[in-house]
CSV table of C-alpha atoms in Angstrom, one decimal:
chain,number,residue,atom,x,y,z
A,1,MET,CA,62.8,-23.1,-30.4
A,2,SER,CA,59.4,-21.6,-30.0
A,3,PHE,CA,58.6,-23.3,-26.6
A,4,LYS,CA,60.7,-20.8,-24.8
A,5,ASP,CA,58.9,-17.9,-26.5
A,6,ILE,CA,55.6,-19.5,-25.5
A,7,ALA,CA,56.7,-19.5,-21.9
A,8,GLN,CA,57.7,-15.9,-22.1
A,9,ILE,CA,54.3,-15.0,-23.8
A,10,ALA,CA,52.3,-16.8,-21.1
A,11,GLY,CA,54.5,-15.3,-18.4
A,12,SER,CA,54.1,-11.8,-19.6
A,13,ALA,CA,50.3,-12.3,-19.7
A,14,MET,CA,50.4,-13.6,-16.1
A,15,SER,CA,52.4,-10.7,-14.8
A,16,ALA,CA,50.1,-8.2,-16.7
A,17,GLN,CA,47.1,-9.9,-15.1
A,18,THR,CA,48.8,-9.7,-11.7
A,19,VAL,CA,49.2,-5.9,-12.1
A,20,ARG,CA,45.5,-5.7,-13.1
A,21,MET,CA,44.6,-7.8,-10.0
A,22,ASN,CA,46.7,-5.5,-7.9
A,23,THR,CA,44.8,-2.4,-9.1
A,24,VAL,CA,41.5,-4.2,-8.5
A,25,ALA,CA,42.5,-5.0,-4.9
A,26,SER,CA,43.7,-1.4,-4.4
A,27,ASN,CA,40.5,0.0,-5.9
A,28,LEU,CA,38.2,-2.2,-3.9
A,29,ALA,CA,40.1,-1.5,-0.7
A,30,ASN,CA,39.7,2.2,-1.3
A,31,ALA,CA,36.1,2.1,-2.5
A,32,GLY,CA,34.9,4.1,0.5
A,33,THR,CA,37.9,6.3,1.1
A,34,ALA,CA,37.1,10.0,1.6
A,35,GLY,CA,39.2,13.0,0.7
A,36,THR,CA,39.3,16.5,-0.7
A,37,GLU,CA,38.7,17.1,-4.4
A,38,ASP,CA,42.4,16.9,-5.1
A,39,SER,CA,43.4,14.2,-2.7
A,40,ALA,CA,40.5,11.8,-3.1
A,41,TYR,CA,41.3,8.3,-4.3
A,42,ARG,CA,40.7,7.8,-8.0
A,43,ALA,CA,40.3,4.3,-9.4
A,44,ARG,CA,43.5,3.0,-10.9
A,45,LYS,CA,43.4,1.3,-14.3
A,46,PRO,CA,46.2,-0.6,-16.1
A,47,VAL,CA,46.8,0.0,-19.8
A,48,PHE,CA,47.9,-3.1,-21.7
A,49,ALA,CA,49.7,-3.2,-25.0
A,50,SER,CA,51.0,-6.1,-27.1
A,51,VAL,CA,54.6,-6.3,-28.1
A,52,PHE,CA,55.1,-8.2,-31.4
A,53,ASN,CA,58.1,-10.4,-31.8
A,54,GLY,CA,57.9,-12.5,-35.0
A,55,ALA,CA,54.7,-14.6,-34.9
A,56,GLY,CA,54.2,-14.2,-31.1
A,57,ALA,CA,53.0,-11.2,-29.2
A,58,ARG,CA,53.8,-10.6,-25.5
A,59,VAL,CA,51.7,-8.4,-23.2
A,60,GLN,CA,53.1,-5.3,-21.7
A,61,VAL,CA,51.7,-3.0,-19.0
A,62,LEU,CA,52.2,0.4,-20.6
A,63,ASP,CA,51.0,2.5,-17.6
A,64,VAL,CA,48.6,2.6,-14.7
A,65,ILE,CA,46.3,5.6,-15.1
A,66,ASN,CA,43.9,7.2,-12.7
A,67,SER,CA,40.3,7.0,-13.8
A,68,ASP,CA,38.7,10.3,-14.8
A,69,GLU,CA,35.2,9.4,-13.8
A,70,PRO,CA,33.7,12.1,-11.6
A,71,LEU,CA,34.2,11.7,-7.9
A,72,ASN,CA,31.4,11.0,-5.5
A,73,ALA,CA,30.7,14.3,-3.9
A,74,ARG,CA,28.6,14.4,-0.8
A,75,HIS,CA,27.6,17.3,1.5
A,76,GLU,CA,28.8,16.3,5.0
A,77,PRO,CA,29.8,19.4,6.9
A,78,GLY,CA,30.6,17.4,10.0
A,79,HIS,CA,33.1,15.2,8.3
A,80,PRO,CA,36.8,15.9,9.2
A,81,MET,CA,37.8,15.9,5.5
A,82,ALA,CA,35.0,18.4,4.6
A,83,ASP,CA,36.2,21.5,2.6
A,84,ASP,CA,34.9,25.0,3.2
A,85,ASP,CA,31.6,24.3,1.5
A,86,GLY,CA,31.1,21.2,3.6
A,87,MET,CA,31.7,18.8,0.6
A,88,VAL,CA,33.5,15.5,1.1
A,89,PHE,CA,34.8,13.7,-2.0
A,90,TYR,CA,34.6,9.9,-2.0
A,91,SER,CA,36.5,7.7,-4.4
A,92,ASN,CA,35.1,7.1,-7.9
A,93,VAL,CA,35.6,3.3,-7.6
A,94,SER,CA,32.7,1.3,-9.0
A,95,PRO,CA,32.6,-1.9,-7.0
A,96,VAL,CA,30.6,-3.8,-9.6
A,97,GLU,CA,33.0,-2.8,-12.4
A,98,GLU,CA,35.9,-3.9,-10.2
A,99,MET,CA,34.3,-7.3,-9.4
A,100,THR,CA,33.8,-8.0,-13.1
A,101,ASP,CA,37.4,-6.9,-13.8
A,102,MET,CA,38.6,-9.2,-11.1
A,103,MET,CA,36.7,-12.2,-12.6
A,104,ALA,CA,38.0,-11.4,-16.1
A,105,SER,CA,41.5,-11.1,-14.8
A,106,SER,CA,41.4,-14.3,-12.8
A,107,ARG,CA,40.0,-16.1,-15.8
A,108,ALA,CA,42.8,-14.8,-18.1
A,109,PHE,CA,45.4,-15.8,-15.5
A,110,SER,CA,44.0,-19.4,-15.4
A,111,THR,CA,44.1,-19.5,-19.2
A,112,SER,CA,47.8,-18.6,-19.1
A,113,VAL,CA,48.5,-21.3,-16.5
A,114,GLU,CA,46.6,-23.8,-18.6
A,115,VAL,CA,48.7,-22.8,-21.7
A,116,LEU,CA,51.9,-23.2,-19.7
A,117,SER,CA,51.0,-26.7,-18.5
A,118,ARG,CA,49.9,-27.8,-21.9
A,119,VAL,CA,53.1,-26.5,-23.5
A,120,ASN,CA,55.1,-28.2,-20.7
A,121,GLY,CA,53.4,-31.5,-21.6
A,122,MET,CA,54.1,-31.1,-25.3
A,123,GLN,CA,57.8,-30.4,-24.5
A,124,GLN,CA,58.0,-33.4,-22.2
A,125,GLU,CA,56.6,-35.6,-25.0
A,126,LEU,CA,59.0,-34.1,-27.5
A,127,LEU,CA,61.9,-34.9,-25.3
A,128,LYS,CA,60.8,-38.6,-25.2
A,129,MET,CA,60.7,-38.7,-29.1
A,130,GLY,CA,62.3,-41.9,-30.5
A,131,GLN,CA,62.7,-43.5,-27.1
A,132,ASN,CA,59.6,-45.7,-27.2
B,1,MET,CA,71.6,-47.9,-50.8
B,2,GLY,CA,71.6,-44.8,-48.8
B,3,LEU,CA,68.9,-43.8,-46.3
B,4,ASN,CA,67.4,-40.4,-46.8
B,5,LEU,CA,66.1,-39.6,-43.3
B,6,GLU,CA,64.1,-36.6,-44.6
B,7,GLN,CA,62.4,-38.8,-47.1
B,8,ALA,CA,61.8,-41.6,-44.6
B,9,LEU,CA,60.1,-39.4,-42.1
B,10,GLY,CA,57.8,-37.8,-44.6
B,11,VAL,CA,55.7,-34.8,-43.8
B,12,HIS,CA,55.7,-35.3,-40.0
B,13,PRO,CA,58.9,-33.3,-39.0
B,14,ALA,CA,57.6,-30.2,-40.9
B,15,ALA,CA,54.1,-30.7,-39.5
B,16,LEU,CA,55.5,-31.0,-36.0
B,17,LYS,CA,57.5,-27.7,-36.3
B,18,LEU,CA,54.5,-25.9,-37.8
B,19,ARG,CA,52.3,-27.1,-34.9
B,20,ALA,CA,54.8,-25.7,-32.5
B,21,GLU,CA,54.8,-22.4,-34.3
B,22,ARG,CA,51.0,-22.4,-34.3
B,23,THR,CA,51.0,-23.0,-30.6
B,24,LYS,CA,53.0,-19.8,-30.2
B,25,ILE,CA,50.5,-17.8,-32.3
B,26,LEU,CA,47.5,-19.2,-30.3
B,27,ALA,CA,49.3,-18.6,-27.0
B,28,SER,CA,49.8,-15.0,-28.1
B,29,ASN,CA,46.1,-14.7,-28.8
B,30,LEU,CA,45.3,-16.1,-25.4
B,31,ALA,CA,47.8,-13.9,-23.7
B,32,ASN,CA,46.4,-10.7,-25.4
B,33,ASP,CA,42.8,-11.6,-24.4
B,34,SER,CA,42.5,-8.2,-22.6
B,35,THR,CA,44.8,-6.0,-24.7
B,36,PRO,CA,42.8,-3.2,-26.4
B,37,GLY,CA,43.1,-3.2,-30.2
B,38,TYR,CA,44.8,-6.6,-30.4
B,39,GLN,CA,43.7,-8.6,-33.4
B,40,ALA,CA,43.7,-12.4,-33.1
B,41,ARG,CA,45.9,-14.2,-35.6
B,42,ASP,CA,46.2,-17.7,-36.9
B,43,MET,CA,48.3,-19.6,-39.3
B,44,ASP,CA,47.3,-20.8,-42.8
B,45,PHE,CA,48.4,-24.3,-41.9
B,46,ARG,CA,47.8,-25.9,-45.2
B,47,ALA,CA,49.7,-23.3,-47.1
B,48,SER,CA,52.6,-23.3,-44.6
B,49,LEU,CA,52.9,-27.1,-44.8
B,50,ARG,CA,52.8,-26.9,-48.6
B,51,ASP,CA,55.6,-24.3,-48.6
B,52,ALA,CA,57.6,-26.4,-46.2
B,53,MET,CA,57.2,-29.6,-48.4
B,54,HIS,CA,57.8,-28.0,-51.8
B,55,GLY,CA,61.3,-26.9,-51.5
B,56,HIS,CA,60.6,-23.4,-50.1
B,57,THR,CA,63.4,-23.9,-47.6
B,58,GLN,CA,62.8,-20.5,-46.1
B,59,GLY,CA,59.1,-21.4,-45.7
B,60,LEU,CA,59.6,-22.6,-42.1
B,61,ASN,CA,61.4,-19.4,-41.1
B,62,SER,CA,59.0,-16.9,-42.7
B,63,GLU,CA,56.1,-18.1,-40.7
B,64,SER,CA,54.9,-14.5,-40.2
B,65,ASP,CA,54.1,-14.4,-44.0
B,66,ARG,CA,51.6,-17.1,-43.5
B,67,THR,CA,49.9,-15.6,-40.4
B,68,LEU,CA,46.5,-14.2,-41.1
B,69,TYR,CA,44.0,-12.3,-39.0
B,70,ARG,CA,41.1,-14.2,-37.6
B,71,VAL,CA,37.6,-13.0,-38.6
B,72,SER,CA,35.8,-12.6,-35.4
B,73,SER,CA,32.1,-13.2,-35.2
B,74,ARG,CA,31.5,-10.2,-33.0
B,75,ALA,CA,33.8,-7.2,-32.5
B,76,SER,CA,34.3,-5.9,-29.0
B,77,GLN,CA,34.2,-2.2,-28.2
B,78,ASP,CA,38.0,-1.9,-27.6
B,79,GLY,CA,38.9,-3.4,-31.0
B,80,ASN,CA,40.1,-6.7,-29.5
B,81,THR,CA,39.1,-9.7,-31.7
B,82,VAL,CA,40.2,-12.5,-29.3
B,83,GLU,CA,37.3,-14.8,-28.5
B,84,LEU,CA,38.4,-16.8,-25.5
B,85,GLY,CA,36.3,-19.9,-26.2
B,86,VAL,CA,37.4,-20.1,-29.8
B,87,GLU,CA,41.1,-19.6,-29.0
B,88,GLN,CA,41.0,-22.2,-26.1
B,89,ALA,CA,39.3,-24.7,-28.4
B,90,GLU,CA,41.9,-24.1,-31.2
B,91,PHE,CA,44.7,-24.3,-28.7
B,92,ALA,CA,43.5,-27.6,-27.3
B,93,GLN,CA,43.0,-29.0,-30.8
B,94,ASN,CA,46.4,-27.9,-31.9
B,95,ALA,CA,48.0,-29.5,-28.8
B,96,VAL,CA,46.3,-32.8,-29.7
B,97,ASP,CA,47.4,-32.4,-33.4
B,98,PHE,CA,50.9,-31.8,-32.1
B,99,GLN,CA,50.7,-35.1,-30.1
B,100,THR,CA,49.4,-36.9,-33.2
B,101,SER,CA,52.3,-35.7,-35.4
B,102,LEU,CA,54.7,-36.7,-32.6
B,103,THR,CA,53.1,-40.2,-32.5
B,104,PHE,CA,53.4,-40.6,-36.2
B,105,LEU,CA,57.0,-39.5,-36.0
B,106,ASN,CA,57.7,-42.0,-33.3
B,107,MET,CA,56.1,-44.8,-35.3
B,108,LYS,CA,58.3,-43.9,-38.3
B,109,LEU,CA,61.4,-43.9,-36.1
B,110,LYS,CA,60.4,-47.2,-34.6
B,111,GLY,CA,59.9,-48.6,-38.1
B,112,LEU,CA,63.4,-47.4,-39.1
B,113,ALA,CA,64.8,-48.9,-35.9
B,114,THR,CA,63.2,-52.3,-36.8
B,115,ALA,CA,64.6,-52.1,-40.3
B,116,ILE,CA,68.1,-51.3,-39.0
B,117,ASN,CA,68.2,-53.9,-36.2
B,118,GLY,CA,66.4,-56.6,-38.2
B,119,ASN,CA,63.6,-58.7,-36.7
B,120,SER,CA,65.8,-60.2,-33.9
């Protein structure tokens, strides 16, 4: 029966959005982290892909990649993390981008919850078929 | 005089099953709202129901043959054609249609029960 598939589809979407929310939280937390050119924090981004199964399509998190946006380099010779040239590299997190990502992710999560509760209601009604 | 349950219940069992299948397709669209390259799909409900009614016994199982791609009014940069508002509206409408088919089915069953029990 397709109701079980729907629960799996909505569940996969919810876990994918949770991964996305995790990366957003991590990115925002590290928005001001300093480091050297190699060790500086780079924004992490999840990559989603759909897995088709008959008529339905689940969501899968293929990978979490590091953003290749340029790092925020600043000349701060007094900084403990400064390299030989006195450069400090701050993370390449864009807080505005992360905030919009967070809103989109939260909206998508709510949609999945709504789908689940709707389908739950449909299934409950189906169970009561012929009883009233 | 035998009772043909399939005939007595009419189009409603097939419609109910197709509504459930369509729920799955629409749930997939909503789930893949942020998957790059995902193309929103929907079911040709009229054709599927016609198949189910006109003896294509495999019609109910080959639902993927009747799934078509939705034409999106504006394409997004990442190739995703899911429009959240459209899909949510379709999903809600489909859930109500499912409820309607179920109600019709219940009415048919109640009618049969009355016919069996008599008007006592």
